[in-house]
PDB file of C-alpha atoms in Angstrom:
ATOM      1  CA  MET A   1      16.411  23.078   7.059  1.00 40.00           C
ATOM      2  CA  ASP A   2      15.207  22.133  10.520  1.00 44.00           C
ATOM      3  CA  ARG A   3      16.233  18.512  10.990  1.00 44.00           C
ATOM      4  CA  PRO A   4      14.187  16.096  13.074  1.00 44.00           C
ATOM      5  CA  MET A   5      15.906  13.707  15.432  1.00 41.00           C
ATOM      6  CA  ARG A   6      17.213  10.615  13.707  1.00 42.00           C
ATOM      7  CA  PRO A   7      14.723   7.727  13.730  1.00 43.00           C
ATOM      8  CA  ARG A   8      13.407   6.213  16.833  1.00 40.00           C
ATOM      9  CA  SER A   9      11.307   3.756  14.874  1.00 44.00           C
ATOM     10  CA  ALA A  10       8.414   2.608  16.995  1.00 42.00           C
ATOM     11  CA  SER A  11       7.646  -0.012  14.367  1.00 44.00           C
ATOM     12  CA  LEU A  12      10.827  -1.905  15.194  1.00 48.00           C
ATOM     13  CA  VAL A  13      12.074  -0.730  18.583  1.00 48.00           C
ATOM     14  CA  ASP A  14       9.044   0.082  20.714  1.00 57.00           C
ATOM     15  CA  PHE A  15       6.540  -2.248  19.080  1.00 65.00           C
ATOM     16  CA  GLN A  16       5.370  -5.083  21.327  1.00 71.00           C
ATOM     17  CA  PHE A  17       3.094  -8.065  20.838  1.00 74.00           C
ATOM     18  CA  GLY A  18       1.060  -9.875  23.458  1.00 67.00           C
ATOM     19  CA  VAL A  19       0.200  -6.851  25.601  1.00 70.00           C
ATOM     20  CA  VAL A  20      -3.277  -6.159  24.201  1.00 77.00           C
ATOM     21  CA  ALA A  21      -6.356  -7.854  25.632  1.00 81.00           C
ATOM     22  CA  THR A  22      -7.827 -10.598  23.465  1.00 84.00           C
ATOM     23  CA  GLU A  23     -11.226  -8.867  23.393  1.00 87.00           C
ATOM     24  CA  THR A  24      -9.616  -5.742  21.945  1.00 89.00           C
ATOM     25  CA  ILE A  25      -7.790  -7.774  19.296  1.00 88.00           C
ATOM     26  CA  GLU A  26     -11.014  -9.568  18.341  1.00 90.00           C
ATOM     27  CA  ASP A  27     -12.828  -6.240  17.976  1.00 92.00           C
ATOM     28  CA  ALA A  28      -9.978  -4.799  15.903  1.00 91.00           C
ATOM     29  CA  LEU A  29      -9.895  -7.831  13.617  1.00 92.00           C
ATOM     30  CA  LEU A  30     -13.657  -7.697  13.102  1.00 93.00           C
ATOM     31  CA  HIS A  31     -13.496  -3.975  12.316  1.00 93.00           C
ATOM     32  CA  LEU A  32     -10.693  -4.517   9.792  1.00 94.00           C
ATOM     33  CA  ALA A  33     -12.592  -7.384   8.166  1.00 94.00           C
ATOM     34  CA  GLN A  34     -15.650  -5.162   7.731  1.00 93.00           C
ATOM     35  CA  GLN A  35     -13.531  -2.344   6.325  1.00 92.00           C
ATOM     36  CA  ASN A  36     -11.888  -4.773   3.943  1.00 92.00           C
ATOM     37  CA  GLU A  37     -15.186  -6.131   2.646  1.00 92.00           C
ATOM     38  CA  GLN A  38     -16.400  -2.606   1.971  1.00 90.00           C
ATOM     39  CA  ALA A  39     -13.168  -1.645   0.192  1.00 87.00           C
ATOM     40  CA  VAL A  40     -13.335  -4.736  -2.028  1.00 88.00           C
ATOM     41  CA  ARG A  41     -16.950  -3.961  -2.956  1.00 86.00           C
ATOM     42  CA  GLU A  42     -16.189  -0.326  -3.738  1.00 83.00           C
ATOM     43  CA  ALA A  43     -13.162  -1.235  -5.871  1.00 78.00           C
ATOM     44  CA  SER A  44     -15.435  -2.314  -8.713  1.00 69.00           C
ATOM     45  CA  GLY A  45     -15.413   0.288 -11.460  1.00 61.00           C
ATOM     46  CA  ARG A  46     -12.232   2.053 -10.367  1.00 64.00           C
ATOM     47  CA  LEU A  47      -9.834   3.158 -13.074  1.00 57.00           C
ATOM     48  CA  GLY A  48      -7.007   1.073 -11.657  1.00 58.00           C
ATOM     49  CA  SER A  49      -3.670   1.686  -9.983  1.00 64.00           C
ATOM     50  CA  PHE A  50      -1.343   4.687 -10.140  1.00 72.00           C
ATOM     51  CA  ARG A  51       1.372   3.060  -8.034  1.00 79.00           C
ATOM     52  CA  GLU A  52       4.542   3.572 -10.034  1.00 86.00           C
ATOM     53  CA  PRO A  53       7.674   2.076  -8.384  1.00 89.00           C
ATOM     54  CA  GLN A  54       9.637   5.335  -8.695  1.00 91.00           C
ATOM     55  CA  ILE A  55       6.862   7.284  -6.971  1.00 92.00           C
ATOM     56  CA  VAL A  56       6.571   4.744  -4.138  1.00 93.00           C
ATOM     57  CA  GLU A  57      10.341   4.791  -3.698  1.00 93.00           C
ATOM     58  CA  PHE A  58      10.276   8.590  -3.567  1.00 94.00           C
ATOM     59  CA  VAL A  59       7.662   8.487  -0.783  1.00 95.00           C
ATOM     60  CA  PHE A  60       9.618   5.829   1.146  1.00 94.00           C
ATOM     61  CA  LEU A  61      12.903   7.756   0.911  1.00 93.00           C
ATOM     62  CA  LEU A  62      11.256  11.024   1.866  1.00 94.00           C
ATOM     63  CA  SER A  63       9.565   9.387   4.867  1.00 93.00           C
ATOM     64  CA  GLU A  64      12.901   7.935   5.927  1.00 91.00           C
ATOM     65  CA  GLN A  65      14.613  11.312   5.591  1.00 92.00           C
ATOM     66  CA  TRP A  66      11.932  12.867   7.778  1.00 92.00           C
ATOM     67  CA  CYS A  67      12.194   9.985  10.294  1.00 90.00           C
ATOM     68  CA  LEU A  68       8.595   8.853   9.854  1.00 92.00           C
ATOM     69  CA  GLU A  69       7.272   5.423  10.728  1.00 90.00           C
ATOM     70  CA  LYS A  70       6.603   2.807   8.081  1.00 91.00           C
ATOM     71  CA  SER A  71       2.876   3.130   8.702  1.00 91.00           C
ATOM     72  CA  VAL A  72       3.066   6.794   7.650  1.00 93.00           C
ATOM     73  CA  SER A  73       4.851   5.993   4.388  1.00 94.00           C
ATOM     74  CA  TYR A  74       2.256   3.342   3.508  1.00 95.00           C
ATOM     75  CA  GLN A  75      -0.595   5.701   4.329  1.00 95.00           C
ATOM     76  CA  ALA A  76       0.987   8.468   2.257  1.00 95.00           C
ATOM     77  CA  VAL A  77       1.095   6.120  -0.746  1.00 95.00           C
ATOM     78  CA  GLU A  78      -2.567   5.182  -0.227  1.00 94.00           C
ATOM     79  CA  ILE A  79      -3.611   8.845   0.042  1.00 95.00           C
ATOM     80  CA  LEU A  80      -1.616   9.795  -3.044  1.00 95.00           C
ATOM     81  CA  GLU A  81      -3.005   6.923  -5.100  1.00 92.00           C
ATOM     82  CA  ARG A  82      -6.616   7.720  -4.233  1.00 91.00           C
ATOM     83  CA  PHE A  83      -6.011  11.394  -4.936  1.00 93.00           C
ATOM     84  CA  MET A  84      -4.546  10.538  -8.354  1.00 90.00           C
ATOM     85  CA  VAL A  85      -7.502   8.271  -9.136  1.00 87.00           C
ATOM     86  CA  LYS A  86      -9.905  11.112  -8.326  1.00 88.00           C
ATOM     87  CA  GLN A  87      -7.931  13.502 -10.504  1.00 86.00           C
ATOM     88  CA  ALA A  88      -7.831  11.026 -13.396  1.00 83.00           C
ATOM     89  CA  GLU A  89     -11.579  10.473 -13.114  1.00 82.00           C
ATOM     90  CA  ASN A  90     -12.116  14.238 -13.224  1.00 80.00           C
ATOM     91  CA  ILE A  91      -9.925  14.608 -16.322  1.00 78.00           C
ATOM     92  CA  CYS A  92     -11.738  11.744 -18.064  1.00 77.00           C
ATOM     93  CA  ARG A  93     -15.093  13.276 -17.166  1.00 77.00           C
ATOM     94  CA  GLN A  94     -14.060  16.643 -18.636  1.00 74.00           C
ATOM     95  CA  ALA A  95     -12.754  14.985 -21.794  1.00 72.00           C
ATOM     96  CA  THR A  96     -16.007  13.026 -22.199  1.00 74.00           C
ATOM     97  CA  ILE A  97     -18.074  16.216 -21.876  1.00 73.00           C
ATOM     98  CA  GLN A  98     -15.900  17.923 -24.484  1.00 69.00           C
ATOM     99  CA  LEU A  99     -16.298  15.100 -26.969  1.00 69.00           C
ATOM    100  CA  ARG A 100     -20.031  14.874 -26.373  1.00 70.00           C
ATOM    101  CA  ASP A 101     -20.570  18.600 -26.837  1.00 68.00           C
ATOM    102  CA  ASN A 102     -18.040  18.769 -29.692  1.00 65.00           C
ATOM    103  CA  LYS A 103     -16.267  21.704 -28.106  1.00 58.00           C
ATOM    104  CA  ARG A 104     -13.097  21.622 -30.138  1.00 55.00           C
ATOM    105  CA  GLU A 105     -11.842  24.932 -28.831  1.00 49.00           C
ATOM    106  CA  SER A 106     -12.255  23.995 -25.185  1.00 53.00           C
ATOM    107  CA  GLN A 107      -9.108  22.672 -23.562  1.00 61.00           C
ATOM    108  CA  ASN A 108     -10.382  22.264 -20.006  1.00 69.00           C
ATOM    109  CA  TRP A 109      -9.300  18.660 -19.589  1.00 63.00           C
ATOM    110  CA  ARG A 110      -5.865  19.326 -21.092  1.00 71.00           C
ATOM    111  CA  ALA A 111      -5.418  22.243 -18.714  1.00 74.00           C
ATOM    112  CA  LEU A 112      -6.390  20.040 -15.771  1.00 71.00           C
ATOM    113  CA  LYS A 113      -3.900  17.394 -16.865  1.00 73.00           C
ATOM    114  CA  GLN A 114      -1.083  19.909 -17.241  1.00 75.00           C
ATOM    115  CA  GLN A 115      -1.892  21.466 -13.876  1.00 77.00           C
ATOM    116  CA  LEU A 116      -1.719  18.023 -12.253  1.00 75.00           C
ATOM    117  CA  VAL A 117       1.661  17.356 -13.860  1.00 81.00           C
ATOM    118  CA  ASN A 118       3.067  20.734 -12.835  1.00 84.00           C
ATOM    119  CA  LYS A 119       2.018  20.357  -9.203  1.00 90.00           C
ATOM    120  CA  PHE A 120       2.570  16.623  -8.795  1.00 91.00           C
ATOM    121  CA  THR A 121       5.653  16.899  -6.563  1.00 93.00           C
ATOM    122  CA  LEU A 122       3.889  19.430  -4.353  1.00 94.00           C
ATOM    123  CA  ARG A 123       0.841  17.145  -4.070  1.00 94.00           C
ATOM    124  CA  LEU A 124       3.036  14.148  -3.270  1.00 95.00           C
ATOM    125  CA  VAL A 125       4.768  16.010  -0.450  1.00 95.00           C
ATOM    126  CA  SER A 126       1.387  17.207   0.835  1.00 95.00           C
ATOM    127  CA  CYS A 127       0.208  13.581   1.023  1.00 95.00           C
ATOM    128  CA  VAL A 128       3.245  12.670   3.132  1.00 95.00           C
ATOM    129  CA  GLN A 129       2.675  15.669   5.374  1.00 93.00           C
ATOM    130  CA  LEU A 130      -1.011  14.815   5.809  1.00 94.00           C
ATOM    131  CA  ALA A 131      -0.149  11.208   6.625  1.00 93.00           C
ATOM    132  CA  SER A 132       2.293  12.387   9.295  1.00 91.00           C
ATOM    133  CA  LYS A 133      -0.489  14.403  10.936  1.00 90.00           C
ATOM    134  CA  LEU A 134      -2.551  11.233  11.358  1.00 88.00           C
ATOM    135  CA  SER A 135       0.139   9.443  13.352  1.00 79.00           C
ATOM    136  CA  PHE A 136       0.226   9.740  17.131  1.00 69.00           C
ATOM    137  CA  GLN A 137       3.855   8.597  17.337  1.00 63.00           C
ATOM    138  CA  ASN A 138       5.404  11.071  14.884  1.00 62.00           C
ATOM    139  CA  LYS A 139       5.892  14.770  15.202  1.00 71.00           C
ATOM    140  CA  ILE A 140       4.090  16.658  12.461  1.00 79.00           C
ATOM    141  CA  ILE A 141       6.347  17.725   9.602  1.00 86.00           C
ATOM    142  CA  SER A 142       6.494  21.517   9.694  1.00 88.00           C
ATOM    143  CA  ASN A 143       5.776  23.729   6.715  1.00 91.00           C
ATOM    144  CA  ILE A 144       9.313  25.119   6.894  1.00 93.00           C
ATOM    145  CA  THR A 145      10.756  21.616   6.515  1.00 92.00           C
ATOM    146  CA  VAL A 146       8.517  20.949   3.515  1.00 93.00           C
ATOM    147  CA  LEU A 147       9.258  24.283   1.830  1.00 94.00           C
ATOM    148  CA  ASN A 148      13.009  23.846   2.307  1.00 94.00           C
ATOM    149  CA  PHE A 149      12.832  20.363   0.841  1.00 93.00           C
ATOM    150  CA  LEU A 150      10.894  21.563  -2.198  1.00 93.00           C
ATOM    151  CA  GLN A 151      13.300  24.456  -2.649  1.00 93.00           C
ATOM    152  CA  ALA A 152      16.212  22.008  -2.676  1.00 93.00           C
ATOM    153  CA  LEU A 153      14.490  20.264  -5.604  1.00 91.00           C
ATOM    154  CA  GLY A 154      14.049  23.557  -7.432  1.00 92.00           C
ATOM    155  CA  TYR A 155      10.392  24.161  -6.552  1.00 91.00           C
ATOM    156  CA  LEU A 156       9.636  27.544  -5.003  1.00 92.00           C
ATOM    157  CA  HIS A 157       6.370  27.672  -3.081  1.00 92.00           C
ATOM    158  CA  THR A 158       4.853  29.786  -0.330  1.00 93.00           C
ATOM    159  CA  LYS A 159       3.208  28.607   2.883  1.00 94.00           C
ATOM    160  CA  GLU A 160      -0.132  29.624   1.409  1.00 95.00           C
ATOM    161  CA  GLU A 161       0.440  27.403  -1.624  1.00 95.00           C
ATOM    162  CA  LEU A 162       1.413  24.543   0.676  1.00 95.00           C
ATOM    163  CA  LEU A 163      -1.796  24.915   2.672  1.00 95.00           C
ATOM    164  CA  GLU A 164      -3.827  25.162  -0.546  1.00 95.00           C
ATOM    165  CA  SER A 165      -2.208  21.943  -1.758  1.00 95.00           C
ATOM    166  CA  GLU A 166      -3.175  20.085   1.420  1.00 95.00           C
ATOM    167  CA  LEU A 167      -6.703  21.448   1.147  1.00 96.00           C
ATOM    168  CA  ASP A 168      -6.923  20.347  -2.480  1.00 95.00           C
ATOM    169  CA  VAL A 169      -6.024  16.777  -1.482  1.00 95.00           C
ATOM    170  CA  LEU A 170      -8.495  16.855   1.416  1.00 96.00           C
ATOM    171  CA  LYS A 171     -11.351  18.182  -0.716  1.00 95.00           C
ATOM    172  CA  SER A 172     -10.685  15.673  -3.498  1.00 93.00           C
ATOM    173  CA  LEU A 173     -10.993  12.825  -0.999  1.00 94.00           C
ATOM    174  CA  ASN A 174     -13.901  14.407   0.899  1.00 93.00           C
ATOM    175  CA  PHE A 175     -11.584  14.744   3.903  1.00 94.00           C
ATOM    176  CA  GLN A 176     -11.488  10.922   4.171  1.00 92.00           C
ATOM    177  CA  ILE A 177      -7.723  10.437   4.451  1.00 93.00           C
ATOM    178  CA  ASN A 178      -7.468   8.207   7.514  1.00 90.00           C
ATOM    179  CA  LEU A 179      -7.210   5.217   5.202  1.00 85.00           C
ATOM    180  CA  PRO A 180      -6.436   1.678   6.337  1.00 84.00           C
ATOM    181  CA  THR A 181      -3.109   0.212   5.269  1.00 92.00           C
ATOM    182  CA  PRO A 182      -1.998  -3.414   4.873  1.00 95.00           C
ATOM    183  CA  LEU A 183       0.305  -2.956   7.860  1.00 95.00           C
ATOM    184  CA  ALA A 184      -2.670  -2.671  10.223  1.00 94.00           C
ATOM    185  CA  TYR A 185      -3.940  -6.032   8.949  1.00 96.00           C
ATOM    186  CA  VAL A 186      -0.496  -7.626   9.237  1.00 96.00           C
ATOM    187  CA  GLU A 187       0.059  -6.468  12.816  1.00 94.00           C
ATOM    188  CA  THR A 188      -3.432  -7.453  13.955  1.00 94.00           C
ATOM    189  CA  LEU A 189      -3.081 -10.941  12.445  1.00 95.00           C
ATOM    190  CA  LEU A 190       0.347 -11.318  14.065  1.00 94.00           C
ATOM    191  CA  GLU A 191      -1.260 -10.544  17.429  1.00 92.00           C
ATOM    192  CA  VAL A 192      -3.838 -13.274  16.826  1.00 92.00           C
ATOM    193  CA  LEU A 193      -1.158 -15.735  15.702  1.00 91.00           C
ATOM    194  CA  GLY A 194       0.755 -15.078  18.901  1.00 86.00           C
ATOM    195  CA  TYR A 195      -2.257 -15.964  21.045  1.00 84.00           C
ATOM    196  CA  ASN A 196      -2.906 -19.032  18.876  1.00 81.00           C
ATOM    197  CA  GLY A 197       0.500 -20.501  19.613  1.00 81.00           C
ATOM    198  CA  CYS A 198       2.353 -19.727  16.389  1.00 81.00           C
ATOM    199  CA  LEU A 199       5.761 -21.430  16.391  1.00 77.00           C
ATOM    200  CA  VAL A 200       7.520 -18.436  14.815  1.00 82.00           C
ATOM    201  CA  PRO A 201       7.854 -15.446  17.217  1.00 84.00           C
ATOM    202  CA  ALA A 202       5.697 -12.489  16.196  1.00 86.00           C
ATOM    203  CA  MET A 203       8.542  -9.967  16.459  1.00 88.00           C
ATOM    204  CA  ARG A 204      10.699 -11.957  14.043  1.00 88.00           C
ATOM    205  CA  LEU A 205       7.806 -12.206  11.609  1.00 91.00           C
ATOM    206  CA  HIS A 206       7.061  -8.505  12.017  1.00 93.00           C
ATOM    207  CA  ALA A 207      10.507  -7.377  10.867  1.00 91.00           C
ATOM    208  CA  THR A 208      10.389  -9.614   7.791  1.00 92.00           C
ATOM    209  CA  CYS A 209       6.809  -8.544   7.047  1.00 94.00           C
ATOM    210  CA  LEU A 210       7.908  -4.905   6.873  1.00 93.00           C
ATOM    211  CA  THR A 211      10.606  -5.776   4.339  1.00 92.00           C
ATOM    212  CA  LEU A 212       8.218  -7.812   2.185  1.00 93.00           C
ATOM    213  CA  LEU A 213       5.493  -5.179   2.433  1.00 95.00           C
ATOM    214  CA  ASP A 214       7.960  -2.617   1.119  1.00 93.00           C
ATOM    215  CA  LEU A 215       8.678  -5.012  -1.727  1.00 92.00           C
ATOM    216  CA  VAL A 216       4.987  -5.451  -2.564  1.00 93.00           C
ATOM    217  CA  TYR A 217       4.497  -1.682  -2.655  1.00 94.00           C
ATOM    218  CA  LEU A 218       7.544  -1.256  -4.908  1.00 91.00           C
ATOM    219  CA  LEU A 219       6.714  -4.201  -7.192  1.00 91.00           C
ATOM    220  CA  HIS A 220       2.953  -3.883  -6.905  1.00 91.00           C
ATOM    221  CA  GLU A 221       2.024  -4.385 -10.550  1.00 89.00           C
ATOM    222  CA  PRO A 222       4.410  -7.275 -11.366  1.00 89.00           C
ATOM    223  CA  ILE A 223       3.348  -9.214  -8.270  1.00 91.00           C
ATOM    224  CA  TYR A 224      -0.365  -8.786  -8.902  1.00 90.00           C
ATOM    225  CA  GLU A 225       0.036  -9.484 -12.610  1.00 89.00           C
ATOM    226  CA  SER A 226       1.726 -12.806 -11.817  1.00 88.00           C
ATOM    227  CA  LEU A 227      -1.041 -13.550  -9.317  1.00 88.00           C
ATOM    228  CA  LEU A 228      -3.678 -12.793 -11.960  1.00 88.00           C
ATOM    229  CA  ARG A 229      -2.001 -15.067 -14.498  1.00 87.00           C
ATOM    230  CA  ALA A 230      -1.777 -17.856 -11.923  1.00 83.00           C
ATOM    231  CA  SER A 231      -5.414 -17.491 -10.875  1.00 83.00           C
ATOM    232  CA  ILE A 232      -6.780 -17.699 -14.452  1.00 82.00           C
ATOM    233  CA  GLU A 233      -4.092 -20.128 -15.659  1.00 80.00           C
ATOM    234  CA  ASN A 234      -3.417 -17.917 -18.662  1.00 78.00           C
ATOM    235  CA  SER A 235      -0.348 -15.832 -19.461  1.00 82.00           C
ATOM    236  CA  THR A 236      -2.369 -13.216 -21.374  1.00 84.00           C
ATOM    237  CA  PRO A 237      -5.343 -12.001 -19.301  1.00 82.00           C
ATOM    238  CA  SER A 238      -8.115 -10.157 -21.112  1.00 82.00           C
ATOM    239  CA  GLN A 239      -9.018  -6.553 -20.317  1.00 79.00           C
ATOM    240  CA  LEU A 240     -12.205  -7.722 -18.606  1.00 79.00           C
ATOM    241  CA  GLN A 241     -10.278 -10.150 -16.411  1.00 81.00           C
ATOM    242  CA  GLY A 242      -7.888  -7.357 -15.478  1.00 80.00           C
ATOM    243  CA  GLU A 243     -10.752  -5.037 -14.561  1.00 78.00           C
ATOM    244  CA  LYS A 244     -12.382  -7.686 -12.385  1.00 80.00           C
ATOM    245  CA  PHE A 245      -9.050  -8.285 -10.671  1.00 84.00           C
ATOM    246  CA  ILE A 246      -8.916  -4.693  -9.371  1.00 85.00           C
ATOM    247  CA  SER A 247     -10.968  -5.769  -6.348  1.00 86.00           C
ATOM    248  CA  VAL A 248      -8.263  -8.315  -5.463  1.00 89.00           C
ATOM    249  CA  LYS A 249      -5.714  -5.491  -5.352  1.00 89.00           C
ATOM    250  CA  GLU A 250      -7.871  -3.778  -2.721  1.00 89.00           C
ATOM    251  CA  ASP A 251      -8.107  -6.916  -0.559  1.00 93.00           C
ATOM    252  CA  PHE A 252      -5.732  -6.000   2.263  1.00 95.00           C
ATOM    253  CA  MET A 253      -6.682  -9.069   4.293  1.00 96.00           C
ATOM    254  CA  LEU A 254      -5.498 -11.302   1.458  1.00 95.00           C
ATOM    255  CA  LEU A 255      -2.332  -9.231   1.097  1.00 96.00           C
ATOM    256  CA  ALA A 256      -1.649  -9.466   4.840  1.00 96.00           C
ATOM    257  CA  VAL A 257      -1.956 -13.268   4.982  1.00 96.00           C
ATOM    258  CA  GLY A 258       0.262 -13.543   1.897  1.00 95.00           C
ATOM    259  CA  ILE A 259       2.892 -11.309   3.496  1.00 96.00           C
ATOM    260  CA  ILE A 260       2.831 -13.246   6.782  1.00 95.00           C
ATOM    261  CA  ALA A 261       2.937 -16.628   5.052  1.00 94.00           C
ATOM    262  CA  ALA A 262       5.926 -15.564   2.949  1.00 93.00           C
ATOM    263  CA  SER A 263       7.659 -14.160   6.043  1.00 93.00           C
ATOM    264  CA  ALA A 264       7.066 -17.379   7.946  1.00 92.00           C
ATOM    265  CA  PHE A 265       8.720 -19.345   5.170  1.00 90.00           C
ATOM    266  CA  ILE A 266      11.769 -17.070   5.161  1.00 89.00           C
ATOM    267  CA  GLN A 267      12.080 -17.287   8.958  1.00 88.00           C
ATOM    268  CA  ASN A 268      11.421 -21.016   9.312  1.00 86.00           C
ATOM    269  CA  HIS A 269      10.075 -22.891   6.292  1.00 82.00           C
ATOM    270  CA  GLU A 270       9.402 -25.971   8.440  1.00 85.00           C
ATOM    271  CA  CYS A 271       6.702 -23.988  10.288  1.00 87.00           C
ATOM    272  CA  TRP A 272       5.138 -22.630   7.099  1.00 88.00           C
ATOM    273  CA  SER A 273       2.268 -25.140   7.033  1.00 89.00           C
ATOM    274  CA  GLN A 274       1.341 -24.409  10.640  1.00 90.00           C
ATOM    275  CA  VAL A 275       1.307 -20.645  10.094  1.00 91.00           C
ATOM    276  CA  VAL A 276      -0.734 -20.949   6.900  1.00 92.00           C
ATOM    277  CA  GLY A 277      -3.191 -23.224   8.688  1.00 92.00           C
ATOM    278  CA  HIS A 278      -3.651 -20.655  11.442  1.00 92.00           C
ATOM    279  CA  LEU A 279      -4.147 -17.861   8.891  1.00 94.00           C
ATOM    280  CA  GLN A 280      -6.761 -19.904   7.067  1.00 93.00           C
ATOM    281  CA  SER A 281      -8.729 -20.605  10.243  1.00 93.00           C
ATOM    282  CA  ILE A 282      -8.534 -16.952  11.357  1.00 93.00           C
ATOM    283  CA  THR A 283      -9.527 -15.284   8.073  1.00 93.00           C
ATOM    284  CA  GLY A 284     -11.401 -17.993   6.188  1.00 93.00           C
ATOM    285  CA  ILE A 285      -9.208 -17.363   3.138  1.00 93.00           C
ATOM    286  CA  ALA A 286      -8.637 -20.550   1.142  1.00 91.00           C
ATOM    287  CA  LEU A 287      -5.296 -22.304   1.544  1.00 90.00           C
ATOM    288  CA  ALA A 288      -4.868 -22.198  -2.239  1.00 88.00           C
ATOM    289  CA  SER A 289      -5.142 -18.395  -2.273  1.00 90.00           C
ATOM    290  CA  ILE A 290      -2.654 -18.022   0.582  1.00 91.00           C
ATOM    291  CA  ALA A 291      -0.229 -20.387  -1.155  1.00 89.00           C
ATOM    292  CA  GLU A 292      -0.546 -18.557  -4.487  1.00 88.00           C
ATOM    293  CA  PHE A 293       0.010 -15.137  -2.962  1.00 91.00           C
ATOM    294  CA  SER A 294       2.927 -16.129  -0.732  1.00 90.00           C
ATOM    295  CA  TYR A 295       4.555 -17.908  -3.676  1.00 88.00           C
ATOM    296  CA  ALA A 296       4.188 -14.791  -5.863  1.00 89.00           C
ATOM    297  CA  ILE A 297       5.771 -12.628  -3.156  1.00 90.00           C
ATOM    298  CA  LEU A 298       8.628 -15.050  -2.557  1.00 88.00           C
ATOM    299  CA  THR A 299       9.320 -15.369  -6.270  1.00 86.00           C
ATOM    300  CA  HIS A 300       9.638 -11.599  -6.667  1.00 84.00           C
ATOM    301  CA  SER A 301      11.646 -11.244  -3.453  1.00 77.00           C
ATOM    302  CA  VAL A 302      14.266 -13.586  -4.914  1.00 67.00           C
ATOM    303  CA  GLY A 303      14.225 -11.692  -8.203  1.00 57.00           C
ATOM    304  CA  ALA A 304      14.691  -8.414  -6.329  1.00 52.00           C
ATOM    305  CA  ASN A 305      17.958  -9.655  -4.764  1.00 44.00           C
ATOM    306  CA  THR A 306      17.157  -8.170  -1.379  1.00 41.00           C
ATOM    307  CA  PRO A 307      20.436  -7.054   0.294  1.00 39.00           C
ATOM    308  CA  GLY A 308      21.544  -9.291   3.128  1.00 38.00           C
ATOM    309  CA  ARG A 309      19.431 -12.266   2.039  1.00 38.00           C
ATOM    310  CA  GLN A 310      20.223 -14.725  -0.706  1.00 37.00           C
ATOM    311  CA  GLN A 311      17.380 -17.100   0.209  1.00 40.00           C
ATOM    312  CA  SER A 312      16.242 -19.167  -2.722  1.00 40.00           C
ATOM    313  CA  ILE A 313      12.889 -20.916  -2.868  1.00 41.00           C
ATOM    314  CA  PRO A 314      13.327 -24.658  -2.269  1.00 43.00           C
ATOM    315  CA  PRO A 315      11.451 -26.881  -4.727  1.00 44.00           C
ATOM    316  CA  HIS A 316       9.265 -28.338  -1.990  1.00 46.00           C
ATOM    317  CA  LEU A 317       7.577 -24.942  -1.415  1.00 47.00           C
ATOM    318  CA  ALA A 318       6.722 -24.600  -5.076  1.00 44.00           C
ATOM    319  CA  ALA A 319       5.511 -28.193  -5.184  1.00 46.00           C
ATOM    320  CA  ARG A 320       3.401 -27.746  -2.076  1.00 46.00           C
ATOM    321  CA  ALA A 321       1.876 -24.491  -3.332  1.00 43.00           C
ATOM    322  CA  LEU A 322       1.125 -25.903  -6.775  1.00 43.00           C
ATOM    323  CA  LYS A 323      -0.276 -29.085  -5.279  1.00 46.00           C
ATOM    324  CA  THR A 324      -2.571 -27.054  -3.016  1.00 42.00           C
ATOM    325  CA  VAL A 325      -3.736 -24.888  -5.924  1.00 40.00           C
ATOM    326  CA  ALA A 326      -4.318 -27.924  -8.130  1.00 42.00           C
ATOM    327  CA  SER A 327      -6.338 -29.760  -5.483  1.00 45.00           C
ATOM    328  CA  SER A 328      -8.543 -26.699  -4.938  1.00 40.00           C
ATOM    329  CA  ASN A 329      -9.396 -26.571  -8.635  1.00 42.00           C
ATOM    330  CA  THR A 330     -10.496 -30.190  -8.922  1.00 43.00           C
TER     331      THR A 330
END
């Protein structure tokens, strides 16, 4: 197997804040806000999430083995999830046609499902490879590297099959794979916070944000389920409430402010109010929403027992968050 050089992570080593012109940052933030609004609107009617923790962990570990940046691993997960949604929609459509036409002998949708299962690992690796091709700071993962990796797992494929797999993903997504990730929102907001005089250094926040963003990807469903229960003040949400909440899962701006607010608390909880205030004025997101999301992330970060950090959540954070939420509902 041809081995790439061991990581020179631009996300942590070469990344710098405060070197981009304010006009450029303003344009980038506006563009992201517009993208986010569109994504939230389009989320209505989607089947839901296919973000299993084991699959996300597989993508993260594979990206680390291939020395890819964090942004690539996040984008690979987003590409894979959207591809799986498209495939699930296709299977459901075929099954609906079968039932409508009463074609008992036809097994088209079952065949599609089995084909998806059989080629899932190949499709996953193709999503990582495609994501690497979108990054300017990573060398593209070669087909030889991919084939050797798959062979080590017991999957024998040819270069032609690898290219066909990439093309299948591209066609399913109409070649729209340059998808935004929450990291872009986090880093842009950190730039703005730096210019606004945030008391916690952006680089310190950035490192913690990456850790918490990993956590949100790995514990995606539990975190959003707790957020849903908190927002409706009910421990058993209805199916309709869950379906309406899908748009919240696509709100990367909300996720970014929650990540930054939680990171600010971990770095310096005395500055938490100032950071949250800045985030509210920048994005227009209600303080109650920021408090709820950051609290959900912090709660799960403690439950995850992150190595190297045994930070518990002091009662005053919970009290402040709950007080903010309560005041917003009166």
